[in-house]
Short mmCIF file of C-alpha atoms and ligand atoms in Angstrom, two decimals:
data_model
loop_
_atom_site.label_atom_id
_atom_site.label_comp_id
_atom_site.label_asym_id
_atom_site.label_seq_id
_atom_site.Cartn_x
_atom_site.Cartn_y
_atom_site.Cartn_z
CA MET E 878 17.08 -14.59 71.13
CA TYR E 879 17.59 -11.50 69.02
CA THR E 880 21.18 -10.45 68.43
CA SER E 881 21.90 -6.87 67.48
CA TYR E 882 24.86 -6.13 65.19
CA THR E 883 26.62 -2.85 64.48
CA PHE E 884 25.57 -3.36 60.84
CA ALA E 885 23.69 -6.07 58.95
CA PRO E 886 25.84 -9.22 58.66
CA PRO E 887 26.53 -10.42 55.12
CA THR E 888 24.13 -12.94 53.62
CA ARG E 889 25.35 -16.54 53.59
CA VAL E 890 27.22 -17.49 50.42
CA SER E 891 25.56 -20.53 48.82
CA VAL E 892 25.69 -22.66 45.69
CA ALA E 893 22.88 -24.06 43.55
CA VAL E 894 22.20 -27.81 43.82
CA LYS E 895 21.18 -29.80 40.74
CA ASP E 896 17.44 -30.60 40.51
CA SER E 897 16.76 -29.02 43.91
CA GLU E 898 15.36 -25.81 45.38
CA ASP E 899 17.77 -26.16 48.32
CA ARG E 900 21.09 -24.37 48.14
CA PHE E 901 24.43 -25.57 49.57
CA PRO E 902 25.56 -23.10 52.30
CA VAL E 903 29.29 -22.41 51.96
CA ARG E 904 31.53 -22.28 55.00
CA ARG E 905 35.17 -22.23 53.77
CA ILE E 906 37.07 -22.77 50.52
CA PHE E 907 40.20 -24.91 50.62
CA CYS E 908 42.34 -25.46 47.53
CA VAL E 909 44.98 -27.99 46.63
CA GLY E 910 48.15 -26.71 44.98
CA ARG E 911 49.58 -28.61 41.98
CA TYR E 912 47.58 -31.79 41.94
CA TYR E 913 48.03 -33.21 38.49
CA ALA E 914 51.46 -34.52 37.47
CA GLU E 915 51.56 -32.65 34.15
CA HIS E 916 50.61 -29.32 35.73
CA ALA E 917 53.25 -29.79 38.45
CA ARG E 918 55.83 -30.23 35.69
CA GLU E 919 54.62 -27.17 33.72
CA MET E 920 54.98 -25.09 36.93
CA GLY E 921 58.57 -26.32 37.34
CA GLY E 922 57.95 -28.89 40.05
CA ASP E 923 58.52 -32.59 40.43
CA PRO E 924 55.20 -34.34 41.18
CA ALA E 925 56.91 -37.43 42.58
CA ARG E 926 58.85 -35.55 45.26
CA GLU E 927 56.50 -32.81 46.42
CA PRO E 928 53.99 -33.51 49.19
CA PRO E 929 50.43 -32.14 48.92
CA PHE E 930 49.84 -28.61 50.13
CA PHE E 931 46.77 -26.48 50.66
CA PHE E 932 45.75 -22.83 50.53
CA ALA E 933 42.41 -21.08 51.08
CA LYS E 934 40.11 -18.48 49.53
CA PRO E 935 37.41 -16.48 51.30
CA ALA E 936 33.92 -17.92 50.84
CA ASP E 937 32.69 -14.64 49.37
CA ALA E 938 35.17 -14.97 46.48
CA LEU E 939 32.67 -17.39 44.89
CA THR E 940 30.82 -16.56 41.69
CA ALA E 941 28.18 -18.79 40.09
CA SER E 942 28.08 -20.09 36.54
CA GLY E 943 26.87 -17.43 34.12
CA VAL E 944 27.97 -14.53 36.33
CA ALA E 945 30.41 -12.09 34.68
CA VAL E 946 33.84 -11.82 36.35
CA PRO E 947 35.55 -8.41 36.30
CA TYR E 948 39.25 -8.50 35.37
CA PRO E 949 40.89 -7.99 38.78
CA PRO E 950 43.27 -5.15 39.62
CA GLY E 951 46.95 -5.72 40.41
CA THR E 952 47.75 -8.27 37.70
CA ALA E 953 48.76 -8.48 34.06
CA ASP E 954 48.65 -12.29 34.00
CA LEU E 955 45.27 -13.65 35.12
CA HIS E 956 45.08 -17.44 34.68
CA HIS E 957 42.27 -20.00 34.48
CA GLU E 958 42.52 -23.32 36.38
CA VAL E 959 39.65 -25.77 35.89
CA GLU E 960 39.18 -28.03 38.93
CA LEU E 961 36.91 -30.68 40.40
CA VAL E 962 35.25 -29.17 43.49
CA VAL E 963 34.30 -31.44 46.38
CA ALA E 964 31.44 -30.16 48.57
CA ILE E 965 31.67 -31.48 52.14
CA GLY E 966 28.36 -32.49 53.73
CA ARG E 967 29.61 -34.13 56.92
CA GLY E 968 32.50 -32.73 58.95
CA GLY E 969 35.31 -34.43 60.80
CA ALA E 970 38.99 -34.52 61.71
CA ARG E 971 41.50 -37.23 60.80
CA ILE E 972 39.10 -38.77 58.30
CA SER E 973 40.50 -42.00 56.87
CA GLY E 974 40.76 -42.53 53.14
CA GLU E 975 38.32 -45.42 53.49
CA GLN E 976 35.69 -43.20 55.18
CA ALA E 977 36.37 -40.04 53.14
CA LEU E 978 33.67 -40.37 50.49
CA HIS E 979 30.98 -40.66 53.21
CA HIS E 980 31.77 -37.01 54.07
CA VAL E 981 31.10 -35.76 50.52
CA PHE E 982 27.80 -34.04 49.75
CA GLY E 983 28.49 -33.63 46.05
CA TYR E 984 30.70 -32.36 43.24
CA ALA E 985 30.89 -29.36 40.93
CA VAL E 986 33.08 -27.90 38.22
CA GLY E 987 35.19 -25.00 39.52
CA ASN E 988 37.75 -22.50 38.33
CA ASP E 989 40.59 -21.32 40.60
CA LEU E 990 41.28 -17.87 39.13
CA THR E 991 44.93 -16.93 39.75
CA ARG E 992 47.08 -13.79 39.49
CA ARG E 993 50.00 -15.82 38.14
CA ASP E 994 52.44 -12.88 38.23
CA LEU E 995 51.75 -12.24 41.92
CA GLN E 996 51.96 -15.96 42.67
CA GLY E 997 55.38 -16.14 40.98
CA ALA E 998 56.64 -13.13 42.95
CA ALA E 999 55.29 -14.55 46.23
CA ARG E 1000 56.88 -17.92 45.59
CA LYS E 1001 60.23 -16.27 44.86
CA GLU E 1002 60.11 -14.18 48.04
CA GLY E 1003 58.67 -16.93 50.22
CA GLN E 1004 55.57 -14.79 50.80
CA PRO E 1005 51.96 -15.97 51.22
CA TRP E 1006 49.74 -16.62 48.19
CA ASP E 1007 46.63 -14.89 49.52
CA MET E 1008 46.60 -11.94 47.10
CA ALA E 1009 47.53 -14.22 44.17
CA LYS E 1010 44.66 -16.60 44.91
CA GLY E 1011 42.08 -15.17 47.30
CA PHE E 1012 40.97 -11.95 45.61
CA ASP E 1013 37.40 -10.85 44.82
CA ALA E 1014 35.52 -13.17 42.42
CA SER E 1015 38.49 -15.58 42.29
CA ALA E 1016 36.50 -18.82 42.71
CA GLN E 1017 33.99 -19.82 40.02
CA ILE E 1018 31.66 -22.73 40.70
CA GLY E 1019 28.95 -24.53 38.76
CA CYS E 1020 25.88 -26.21 40.19
CA ILE E 1021 26.59 -29.02 42.71
CA SER E 1022 25.53 -32.58 41.80
CA PRO E 1023 24.77 -34.49 45.03
CA ALA E 1024 26.71 -37.77 45.27
CA GLU E 1025 23.61 -39.44 46.74
CA ARG E 1026 21.80 -39.03 43.43
CA PHE E 1027 24.60 -38.73 40.86
CA GLY E 1028 27.40 -40.81 42.37
CA HIS E 1029 31.12 -40.08 42.62
CA PRO E 1030 32.96 -39.17 39.40
CA GLY E 1031 35.26 -41.85 38.03
CA ASP E 1032 38.20 -41.45 35.65
CA VAL E 1033 36.30 -38.99 33.44
CA ALA E 1034 37.40 -36.05 31.27
CA ILE E 1035 38.05 -32.57 32.72
CA TRP E 1036 38.44 -29.69 30.27
CA LEU E 1037 38.35 -25.90 29.83
CA ALA E 1038 37.92 -23.80 26.69
CA VAL E 1039 38.37 -20.07 26.07
CA ASN E 1040 36.31 -18.54 23.25
CA GLY E 1041 35.54 -22.07 22.06
CA VAL E 1042 39.23 -23.10 21.85
CA GLU E 1043 40.25 -25.89 24.19
CA ARG E 1044 43.06 -24.99 26.60
CA GLN E 1045 42.96 -27.71 29.26
CA ARG E 1046 42.02 -31.40 28.93
CA SER E 1047 42.90 -34.30 31.17
CA GLN E 1048 41.30 -37.16 33.09
CA LEU E 1049 40.43 -37.13 36.80
CA GLY E 1050 42.51 -40.33 37.01
CA GLN E 1051 45.61 -38.21 36.37
CA MET E 1052 45.30 -36.51 39.78
CA ILE E 1053 48.36 -37.34 41.91
CA TRP E 1054 46.09 -38.09 44.87
CA PRO E 1055 42.44 -39.07 44.35
CA VAL E 1056 39.65 -37.33 46.31
CA PRO E 1057 39.77 -39.67 49.38
CA GLY E 1058 43.49 -38.93 49.81
CA ILE E 1059 42.88 -35.18 49.60
CA ILE E 1060 40.11 -35.32 52.23
CA ALA E 1061 42.30 -37.50 54.49
CA ALA E 1062 45.33 -35.17 54.17
CA LEU E 1063 43.33 -31.94 54.65
CA SER E 1064 41.43 -33.31 57.66
CA GLU E 1065 44.77 -34.02 59.35
CA LEU E 1066 45.36 -30.25 59.30
CA VAL E 1067 41.88 -28.79 59.95
CA THR E 1068 38.57 -30.12 61.19
CA LEU E 1069 36.37 -30.18 58.12
CA ALA E 1070 32.81 -28.88 58.48
CA PRO E 1071 29.61 -29.17 56.45
CA GLY E 1072 29.68 -26.41 53.84
CA ASP E 1073 33.42 -26.59 53.17
CA LEU E 1074 34.45 -26.70 49.51
CA ILE E 1075 37.69 -28.27 48.33
CA TYR E 1076 39.15 -27.21 44.95
CA THR E 1077 41.23 -30.27 44.08
CA GLY E 1078 43.87 -28.81 41.75
CA THR E 1079 44.16 -28.22 38.02
CA PRO E 1080 45.54 -30.25 35.13
CA HIS E 1081 48.13 -28.85 32.68
CA GLY E 1082 47.28 -26.19 30.11
CA VAL E 1083 46.72 -23.19 32.41
CA GLY E 1084 46.92 -19.86 30.58
CA ALA E 1085 46.06 -16.17 30.52
CA LEU E 1086 42.60 -14.59 30.27
CA SER E 1087 41.70 -11.16 28.89
CA PRO E 1088 38.62 -8.94 29.18
CA GLY E 1089 35.95 -10.21 26.76
CA ASP E 1090 37.01 -13.87 27.02
CA GLU E 1091 34.21 -16.44 27.25
CA VAL E 1092 35.24 -19.40 29.40
CA SER E 1093 33.51 -22.76 29.48
CA ALA E 1094 34.62 -25.69 31.61
CA GLY E 1095 33.37 -29.19 32.24
CA ILE E 1096 33.80 -32.55 33.88
CA ASP E 1097 31.86 -35.46 32.35
CA GLY E 1098 28.68 -36.09 34.34
CA LEU E 1099 28.65 -32.66 36.06
CA GLU E 1100 26.95 -29.39 35.11
CA GLU E 1101 29.05 -27.19 32.83
CA LEU E 1102 30.54 -23.93 34.18
CA THR E 1103 30.58 -20.82 32.00
CA PHE E 1104 31.61 -17.24 32.68
CA ARG E 1105 32.84 -14.13 30.88
CA ILE E 1106 35.74 -11.88 31.86
CA THR E 1107 34.68 -8.24 31.69
CA GLY E 1108 36.70 -5.02 31.82
CA ALA E 1109 38.20 -3.88 35.11
CA ALA E 1110 35.58 -3.22 37.79
MN1 MN L 802 44.36 -24.42 41.54
#
């Protein structure tokens, strides 16, 4: 059946898949706040006492590796946050930790771009984070490595460098909750669907970016993510 729209609907946002012509169609982007102990401490929190929490970005905030990112308006403190991204291939609600990895399609390196000044102001006023986190081009992602072919990452290195100088380095084993726990907790709150992406939180070492900066980020065993910050759009 042909459906007529008032204007052409947007094309589906999708992500490249390693060694494949098929692309991963993106449905939603969920993000975990403060998920490594050291980063929780650098943001003034106590990792032992604070329960996990989630926020979201629009799917069309995604930009692929190699795509230039314009410095966004409304901020003077744009921060990088390198993160392991989990791509969901099978949906479900109340997924148990034991079953969680069966719902994973694959993994990628991501960057959760943040207007840190707006986030600080929102936190102080008890206001939502949407404009601090969910702005245009705020979610970088590298190519997805399917778990079926490349496995699930172990306690490997995660890092980010700006202009060749390392800013963030940690191990995935330093995450307060491993991936199964994140999937279990998030699926208690929403029904996960194929195409959902989960940004699993950043390690310590977050910092400011400026126009002209070249960012590279990696997780051992996954495809590297690179992007450049350009002048204001
Ligand atoms: Mn983050």
